[in-house]
């Protein structure tokens, strides 16, 4: 805990100097800021794929029976679906009440030619979960395909008695422990990494962009704050029987990392460390719930996407019917599941929702200017929800035993 506190202090220092020097030196700080940010983020990315492979397999292999796995899976996915729907509803209600998109008189959209539209449709997203080549999926960093393959792999090992099972058990458990130790080393790069990230953002973006999109910006932020501070803590205390403040303190390092990296995936190793070592969630539960959560459970992204789409609809002066709102709800669930856990992925996935309700993709240009800042907030909510999910599923599973 002492270690954690001093690290938090150093990260805070990195943050403060990042703002200060980014503001003072503007673009001339970039040659120093970018390499520091890249080194930190790349080392985190380096360990993500091995962690996913080892943790999913060792998590499943430590589960006693197929029956226990089914129950765990049911609880996990129920939590993910319910919290995602609650997040979207919060966003939809807020944006309809606040109407940030009405009165946008000059519909200036940023250049959209360079915005990558998400490929394919919703069905393709589901079909794409199956890897045609699992090794390619691993080297490409296609997390959802790797998770699918590793679940299948571990389920089959579970069928074997003793010999293979104990070999793979030791192998994956050992690998997982090594990776977690690596996390503890790498995290000491965080203060410098945070300095680089923050200085870069301040020098490049500035905060001027917020002013024109103030109402939209604060609608998304308000929704995220409500979800993070009201909805999820309620669920945590009711179904996980845990004090939200205590959980917050336990998760501080992961929360900071998510905020600064804007990547749930890069944060995953630290989320796992905090949940297992500080919250004392059983490793087999955390190993199963968290990698899947980082990939499919994105409450922050879902809420943001719901607000952004309806904001664009309002800016175009269109009223959505009730049925269209339901379509937005359903496609947003899938778009948030399909969004990769990397910076700006949620933004790209908005194209899928816009297509579903027949809106021009140019609308995206409207929200681009503040996306980087909102990404920090929504990623933090994404991993906050994953960690609450791990505690809830852990408590409910323990109660059953
Ligand atoms: N950056 C988010 C994450 O990694 C995804 C998004 O862009 O919404 O969780």
Coordinates of C-alpha atoms and ligand atoms in Angstrom, one line a residue:
X1 CA 0.0 0.0 0.0
X2 CA 2.9 2.3 0.8
X3 CA 4.4 1.4 -2.5
X4 CA 1.1 2.2 -4.2
X5 CA 0.9 5.6 -2.4
X6 CA 4.3 6.7 -3.5
X7 CA 3.7 5.6 -7.1
X8 CA 0.4 7.6 -7.1
X9 CA 2.4 10.6 -5.9
X10 CA 4.9 10.2 -8.7
X11 CA 2.1 9.8 -11.3
X12 CA 0.5 13.0 -10.0
X13 CA 3.8 14.8 -10.3
X14 CA 4.1 13.5 -13.9
X15 CA 0.6 14.8 -14.6
X16 CA 1.3 18.2 -13.1
X17 CA 4.6 18.7 -15.0
X18 CA 2.9 17.4 -18.1
X19 CA 0.3 20.2 -18.0
X20 CA 2.8 22.8 -17.0
X21 CA 5.5 22.0 -19.6
X22 CA 3.0 21.2 -22.3
X23 CA 1.4 24.6 -21.8
X24 CA 4.7 26.5 -21.6
X25 CA 6.7 24.9 -24.3
X26 CA 3.8 24.0 -26.7
X27 CA 4.9 21.9 -29.7
X28 CA 8.6 22.1 -28.8
X29 CA 8.0 19.6 -25.9
X30 CA 6.7 17.0 -28.3
X31 CA 10.2 15.4 -29.2
X32 CA 10.5 14.6 -25.5
X33 CA 6.9 13.9 -24.7
X34 CA 6.1 11.5 -27.5
X35 CA 8.9 9.0 -26.9
X36 CA 8.2 8.8 -23.2
X37 CA 4.5 8.3 -23.8
X38 CA 5.2 5.6 -26.5
X39 CA 7.7 3.7 -24.3
X40 CA 5.1 3.5 -21.5
X41 CA 2.2 2.5 -23.7
X42 CA 4.2 0.0 -25.7
X43 CA 5.5 -1.8 -22.6
X44 CA 1.9 -2.1 -21.5
X45 CA 0.8 -3.4 -24.9
X46 CA 3.7 -5.8 -24.9
X47 CA 2.3 -7.8 -22.0
X48 CA -1.4 -7.7 -22.9
X49 CA -1.5 -10.6 -25.3
X50 CA 0.4 -13.0 -23.1
X51 CA -1.7 -12.0 -20.1
X52 CA -4.9 -12.7 -22.0
X53 CA -3.7 -16.1 -23.1
X54 CA -2.4 -17.1 -19.7
X55 CA -5.2 -15.6 -17.6
X56 CA -8.1 -17.0 -19.6
X57 CA -6.7 -20.5 -19.7
X58 CA -5.6 -20.6 -16.0
X59 CA -8.8 -19.0 -14.9
X60 CA -10.9 -21.6 -16.7
X61 CA -8.7 -24.5 -15.6
X62 CA -9.0 -23.6 -12.0
X63 CA -12.8 -23.8 -12.3
X64 CA -13.8 -27.2 -11.0
X65 CA -16.5 -28.2 -13.3
X66 CA -18.4 -27.2 -16.5
X67 CA -21.4 -26.4 -14.3
X68 CA -19.4 -23.9 -12.3
X69 CA -18.1 -22.3 -15.5
X70 CA -21.6 -22.0 -16.9
X71 CA -22.7 -20.2 -13.7
X72 CA -19.7 -17.9 -13.8
X73 CA -20.3 -17.1 -17.4
X74 CA -24.0 -16.4 -16.8
X75 CA -23.3 -14.0 -14.0
X76 CA -20.5 -12.3 -15.9
X77 CA -22.5 -11.7 -19.1
X78 CA -25.7 -10.7 -17.1
X79 CA -23.7 -8.1 -15.3
X80 CA -22.1 -6.8 -18.5
X81 CA -25.3 -6.6 -20.4
X82 CA -27.3 -5.0 -17.6
X83 CA -24.7 -2.3 -16.8
X84 CA -24.2 -1.6 -20.6
X85 CA -28.0 -1.1 -21.0
X86 CA -28.2 1.1 -17.9
X87 CA -25.3 3.2 -19.3
X88 CA -27.0 3.7 -22.6
X89 CA -30.3 4.6 -21.1
X90 CA -28.6 7.2 -18.9
X91 CA -26.9 8.7 -21.9
X92 CA -30.1 8.7 -24.0
X93 CA -32.2 10.2 -21.2
X94 CA -29.6 12.9 -20.5
X95 CA -29.1 13.9 -24.2
X96 CA -32.8 14.0 -24.8
X97 CA -33.3 16.3 -21.8
X98 CA -30.3 18.6 -22.3
X99 CA -30.6 18.7 -26.1
X100 CA -27.0 19.8 -26.7
X101 CA -27.4 19.4 -30.5
X102 CA -30.3 21.8 -31.0
X103 CA -29.3 25.4 -31.8
X104 CA -26.1 24.3 -33.4
X105 CA -26.5 26.9 -36.1
X106 CA -23.5 26.5 -38.3
X107 CA -23.1 22.9 -38.9
X108 CA -19.4 22.9 -39.2
X109 CA -18.0 19.5 -39.4
X110 CA -14.3 18.7 -39.2
X111 CA -12.6 17.0 -42.1
X112 CA -14.0 13.5 -42.2
X113 CA -12.1 12.0 -45.1
X114 CA -9.5 10.6 -42.8
X115 CA -11.9 9.1 -40.3
X116 CA -11.8 5.3 -40.7
X117 CA -15.4 4.0 -40.9
X118 CA -15.9 0.8 -39.2
X119 CA -16.1 -2.0 -41.7
X120 CA -19.0 -4.3 -42.2
X121 CA -22.2 -4.6 -40.3
X122 CA -23.4 -6.0 -37.0
X123 CA -23.6 -9.6 -38.2
X124 CA -20.0 -9.3 -39.4
X125 CA -18.9 -8.3 -36.0
X126 CA -20.3 -11.5 -34.5
X127 CA -19.0 -13.7 -37.2
X128 CA -15.5 -12.1 -36.9
X129 CA -15.2 -13.5 -33.4
X130 CA -14.1 -16.8 -34.9
X131 CA -10.4 -16.7 -35.9
X132 CA -9.5 -18.4 -39.1
X133 CA -5.9 -18.5 -37.8
X134 CA -5.5 -18.2 -34.0
X135 CA -1.8 -17.5 -34.3
X136 CA -2.4 -14.7 -36.7
X137 CA -5.1 -13.3 -34.3
X138 CA -2.4 -13.3 -31.5
X139 CA 0.2 -11.5 -33.6
X140 CA -2.4 -9.1 -35.0
X141 CA -3.6 -8.3 -31.4
X142 CA -7.2 -9.4 -32.2
X143 CA -8.2 -9.8 -28.6
X144 CA -11.8 -11.0 -29.0
X145 CA -10.7 -13.8 -31.4
X146 CA -7.9 -14.9 -29.0
X147 CA -10.3 -15.0 -26.1
X148 CA -12.7 -17.1 -28.2
X149 CA -9.9 -19.5 -29.1
X150 CA -8.5 -19.7 -25.5
X151 CA -11.9 -20.4 -24.0
X152 CA -12.4 -23.3 -26.4
X153 CA -8.8 -24.5 -25.8
X154 CA -9.2 -24.5 -22.0
X155 CA -12.7 -26.1 -22.2
X156 CA -11.2 -29.0 -24.0
X157 CA -8.3 -29.4 -21.6
X158 CA -10.9 -29.5 -18.9
X159 CA -12.3 -32.7 -20.5
X160 CA -8.9 -34.5 -20.1
X161 CA -8.2 -36.2 -16.9
X162 CA -5.1 -35.6 -14.8
X163 CA -2.0 -35.8 -17.0
X164 CA -2.6 -33.0 -19.6
X165 CA -4.7 -31.0 -17.3
X166 CA -2.1 -30.7 -14.5
X167 CA 0.6 -29.9 -17.1
X168 CA -1.4 -27.1 -18.7
X169 CA -2.5 -25.9 -15.3
X170 CA 1.0 -25.4 -14.1
X171 CA 2.1 -24.0 -17.5
X172 CA -0.6 -21.3 -17.7
X173 CA -0.6 -20.5 -14.0
X174 CA 3.2 -20.1 -14.0
X175 CA 3.0 -17.9 -17.1
X176 CA 0.3 -15.8 -15.5
X177 CA 2.4 -15.3 -12.4
X178 CA 5.4 -14.2 -14.4
X179 CA 3.3 -11.7 -16.4
X180 CA 1.9 -10.2 -13.2
X181 CA 5.4 -9.7 -11.8
X182 CA 6.3 -8.0 -15.1
X183 CA 3.3 -5.6 -14.5
X184 CA 4.8 -4.6 -11.2
X185 CA 8.0 -3.7 -12.9
X186 CA 6.5 -1.9 -15.8
X187 CA 4.2 0.2 -13.7
X188 CA 7.2 2.2 -12.5
X189 CA 7.4 3.7 -15.9
X190 CA 3.9 5.3 -15.4
X191 CA 5.0 8.7 -14.0
X192 CA 7.2 9.4 -17.0
X193 CA 4.6 7.9 -19.4
X194 CA 1.9 10.1 -17.9
X195 CA 4.1 13.1 -18.2
X196 CA 4.6 12.4 -21.9
X197 CA 1.0 11.7 -22.6
X198 CA -0.3 14.8 -20.8
X199 CA 2.3 17.2 -22.2
X200 CA 1.5 15.9 -25.7
X201 CA -2.2 16.4 -25.2
X202 CA -1.9 19.9 -23.8
X203 CA 0.6 20.9 -26.5
X204 CA -1.4 19.5 -29.4
X205 CA -5.0 19.8 -28.4
X206 CA -5.3 22.6 -25.9
X207 CA -8.7 23.0 -24.3
X208 CA -10.1 25.5 -26.8
X209 CA -12.1 22.8 -28.6
X210 CA -14.3 22.3 -25.6
X211 CA -15.8 25.7 -25.7
X212 CA -17.7 25.3 -29.0
X213 CA -19.0 21.9 -27.9
X214 CA -19.4 22.7 -24.2
X215 CA -23.0 21.4 -23.9
X216 CA -22.2 18.2 -25.6
X217 CA -19.0 17.7 -23.7
X218 CA -20.6 18.1 -20.4
X219 CA -23.6 16.0 -21.3
X220 CA -21.3 13.0 -21.9
X221 CA -19.2 13.8 -18.9
X222 CA -22.3 14.2 -16.7
X223 CA -23.7 10.9 -17.8
X224 CA -20.3 9.2 -17.2
X225 CA -20.1 10.7 -13.7
X226 CA -23.6 9.5 -12.9
X227 CA -22.9 6.0 -14.1
X228 CA -19.6 5.8 -12.3
X229 CA -20.7 7.5 -9.0
X230 CA -24.3 6.4 -8.7
X231 CA -25.3 3.4 -10.8
X232 CA -22.2 1.3 -10.4
X233 CA -21.6 2.0 -6.7
X234 CA -25.2 1.0 -6.0
X235 CA -24.8 -2.3 -7.9
X236 CA -21.4 -2.8 -6.1
X237 CA -22.8 -2.4 -2.7
X238 CA -26.1 -4.2 -3.3
X239 CA -24.8 -7.3 -5.2
X240 CA -21.1 -7.2 -4.3
X241 CA -21.4 -6.2 -0.7
X242 CA -18.4 -4.0 -1.0
X243 CA -17.8 -0.4 0.1
X244 CA -17.4 1.6 -3.1
X245 CA -15.0 4.0 -1.5
X246 CA -12.7 1.2 -0.5
X247 CA -13.0 -0.3 -3.9
X248 CA -12.1 3.0 -5.4
X249 CA -9.0 3.3 -3.3
X250 CA -8.0 -0.3 -4.3
X251 CA -8.4 0.5 -7.9
X252 CA -6.7 3.9 -8.0
X253 CA -3.7 2.8 -10.0
X254 CA -5.8 1.2 -12.6
X255 CA -8.1 4.2 -12.8
X256 CA -5.2 6.5 -13.3
X257 CA -3.7 4.3 -16.0
X258 CA -7.0 4.0 -17.9
X259 CA -7.5 7.8 -17.7
X260 CA -4.0 8.5 -19.1
X261 CA -3.7 5.7 -21.7
X262 CA -7.3 5.8 -22.9
X263 CA -7.0 2.1 -23.5
X264 CA -8.8 -0.6 -21.4
X265 CA -6.5 -3.2 -23.0
X266 CA -3.3 -1.5 -22.0
X267 CA -4.7 -1.0 -18.5
X268 CA -5.8 -4.7 -18.2
X269 CA -2.6 -5.9 -16.5
X270 CA -2.9 -3.3 -13.8
X271 CA -6.7 -3.8 -13.4
X272 CA -6.0 -7.5 -12.8
X273 CA -3.2 -6.7 -10.3
X274 CA -5.5 -4.3 -8.3
X275 CA -8.5 -6.6 -8.3
X276 CA -6.6 -9.7 -7.3
X277 CA -4.2 -8.2 -4.8
X278 CA -6.1 -5.3 -3.3
X279 CA -9.7 -6.4 -3.6
X280 CA -8.8 -10.0 -3.0
X281 CA -11.0 -11.3 -5.7
X282 CA -10.3 -15.0 -6.4
X283 CA -7.8 -15.2 -9.3
X284 CA -9.9 -17.7 -11.2
X285 CA -12.8 -15.3 -11.2
X286 CA -10.7 -12.2 -12.0
X287 CA -8.8 -14.2 -14.7
X288 CA -12.1 -15.0 -16.4
X289 CA -14.1 -11.8 -15.9
X290 CA -11.5 -9.1 -16.5
X291 CA -10.0 -10.0 -19.9
X292 CA -13.5 -10.5 -21.3
X293 CA -14.7 -7.4 -19.6
X294 CA -11.9 -5.3 -21.1
X295 CA -13.0 -6.4 -24.5
X296 CA -16.8 -6.5 -24.4
X297 CA -17.9 -4.5 -21.4
X298 CA -17.6 -0.9 -22.2
X299 CA -20.2 1.1 -20.3
X300 CA -18.4 4.4 -20.8
X301 CA -18.1 3.8 -24.5
X302 CA -21.7 2.8 -24.8
X303 CA -23.0 5.8 -22.9
X304 CA -20.8 8.1 -25.0
X305 CA -21.8 6.6 -28.3
X306 CA -25.5 6.9 -27.4
X307 CA -25.1 10.6 -26.5
X308 CA -22.9 11.3 -29.6
X309 CA -25.4 9.7 -32.0
X310 CA -28.4 11.5 -30.7
X311 CA -26.4 14.8 -30.5
X312 CA -25.6 14.4 -34.2
X313 CA -29.3 13.6 -34.9
X314 CA -30.3 16.8 -33.1
X315 CA -27.7 18.9 -34.9
X316 CA -29.2 17.7 -38.2
X317 CA -32.6 18.8 -36.9
X318 CA -34.1 15.3 -37.0
X319 CA -36.4 13.8 -34.4
X320 CA -35.9 10.1 -33.7
X321 CA -39.0 8.0 -33.2
X322 CA -39.3 5.6 -30.3
X323 CA -38.5 2.7 -32.5
X324 CA -35.4 4.4 -33.8
X325 CA -34.3 5.0 -30.2
X326 CA -34.6 1.3 -29.6
X327 CA -32.6 0.6 -32.7
X328 CA -29.9 3.1 -31.4
X329 CA -30.0 1.2 -28.1
X330 CA -29.5 -2.2 -29.6
X331 CA -26.8 -1.1 -32.1
X332 CA -25.0 0.8 -29.4
X333 CA -24.8 -2.4 -27.3
X334 CA -23.2 -4.2 -30.2
X335 CA -21.0 -1.2 -31.2
X336 CA -19.7 -1.0 -27.7
X337 CA -19.0 -4.8 -27.6
X338 CA -17.3 -4.6 -31.0
X339 CA -15.2 -1.6 -30.1
X340 CA -11.6 -2.5 -29.6
X341 CA -10.2 -1.5 -26.2
X342 CA -7.8 1.0 -27.7
X343 CA -7.9 4.8 -28.0
X344 CA -10.7 6.3 -30.1
X345 CA -12.2 2.9 -31.0
X346 CA -15.6 3.9 -29.6
X347 CA -15.5 6.9 -31.9
X348 CA -14.9 4.8 -35.0
X349 CA -17.7 2.4 -34.1
X350 CA -20.2 5.3 -34.1
X351 CA -20.2 4.9 -37.9
X352 CA -22.0 1.6 -37.5
X353 CA -24.8 3.2 -35.4
X354 CA -25.1 6.1 -37.9
X355 CA -25.5 3.6 -40.7
X356 CA -28.1 1.7 -38.8
X357 CA -30.3 4.8 -38.4
X358 CA -29.5 6.1 -41.9
X359 CA -27.5 9.2 -40.9
X360 CA -24.6 10.7 -42.9
X361 CA -21.2 9.7 -41.6
X362 CA -20.1 13.3 -41.9
X363 CA -21.9 13.9 -38.6
X364 CA -18.9 12.3 -36.9
X365 CA -16.9 15.4 -37.7
X366 CA -19.1 17.3 -35.2
X367 CA -17.8 15.4 -32.2
X368 CA -14.2 14.8 -33.3
X369 CA -12.7 17.9 -31.6
X370 CA -13.3 16.7 -28.1
X371 CA -13.0 13.0 -28.6
X372 CA -9.5 12.6 -27.2
X373 CA -10.6 14.2 -23.9
X374 CA -13.8 12.2 -23.6
X375 CA -11.9 9.0 -24.4
X376 CA -9.9 9.4 -21.2
X377 CA -13.2 9.7 -19.2
X378 CA -15.0 6.9 -20.9
X379 CA -12.1 4.5 -20.7
X380 CA -11.9 5.1 -17.0
X381 CA -15.6 4.2 -16.7
X382 CA -15.0 1.1 -18.8
X383 CA -12.4 -0.3 -16.5
X384 CA -14.3 0.9 -13.4
X385 CA -17.3 -1.1 -14.5
X386 CA -15.1 -4.2 -15.2
X387 CA -13.6 -4.1 -11.8
X388 CA -17.0 -3.7 -10.1
X389 CA -18.2 -6.7 -12.2
X390 CA -15.3 -8.8 -10.9
X391 CA -16.2 -8.0 -7.3
X392 CA -19.9 -8.7 -7.8
X393 CA -19.4 -12.0 -9.7
X394 CA -16.8 -13.0 -7.0
X395 CA -19.3 -12.3 -4.2
X396 CA -22.2 -14.0 -5.8
X397 CA -20.1 -17.1 -6.7
X398 CA -18.6 -17.3 -3.2
X399 CA -22.1 -17.1 -1.7
X400 CA -23.1 -20.1 -3.8
X401 CA -20.3 -22.3 -2.5
Ligands
LIG1 N1 -10.7 3.9 -25.5 C1 -11.7 3.0 -25.0 C2 -11.2 1.9 -24.2 O1 -10.1 1.4 -24.5 C3 -12.6 2.6 -26.1 C4 -13.3 3.8 -26.8 O2 -12.7 4.4 -27.6 O3 -14.4 4.1 -26.3 O4 -11.9 1.3 -23.4

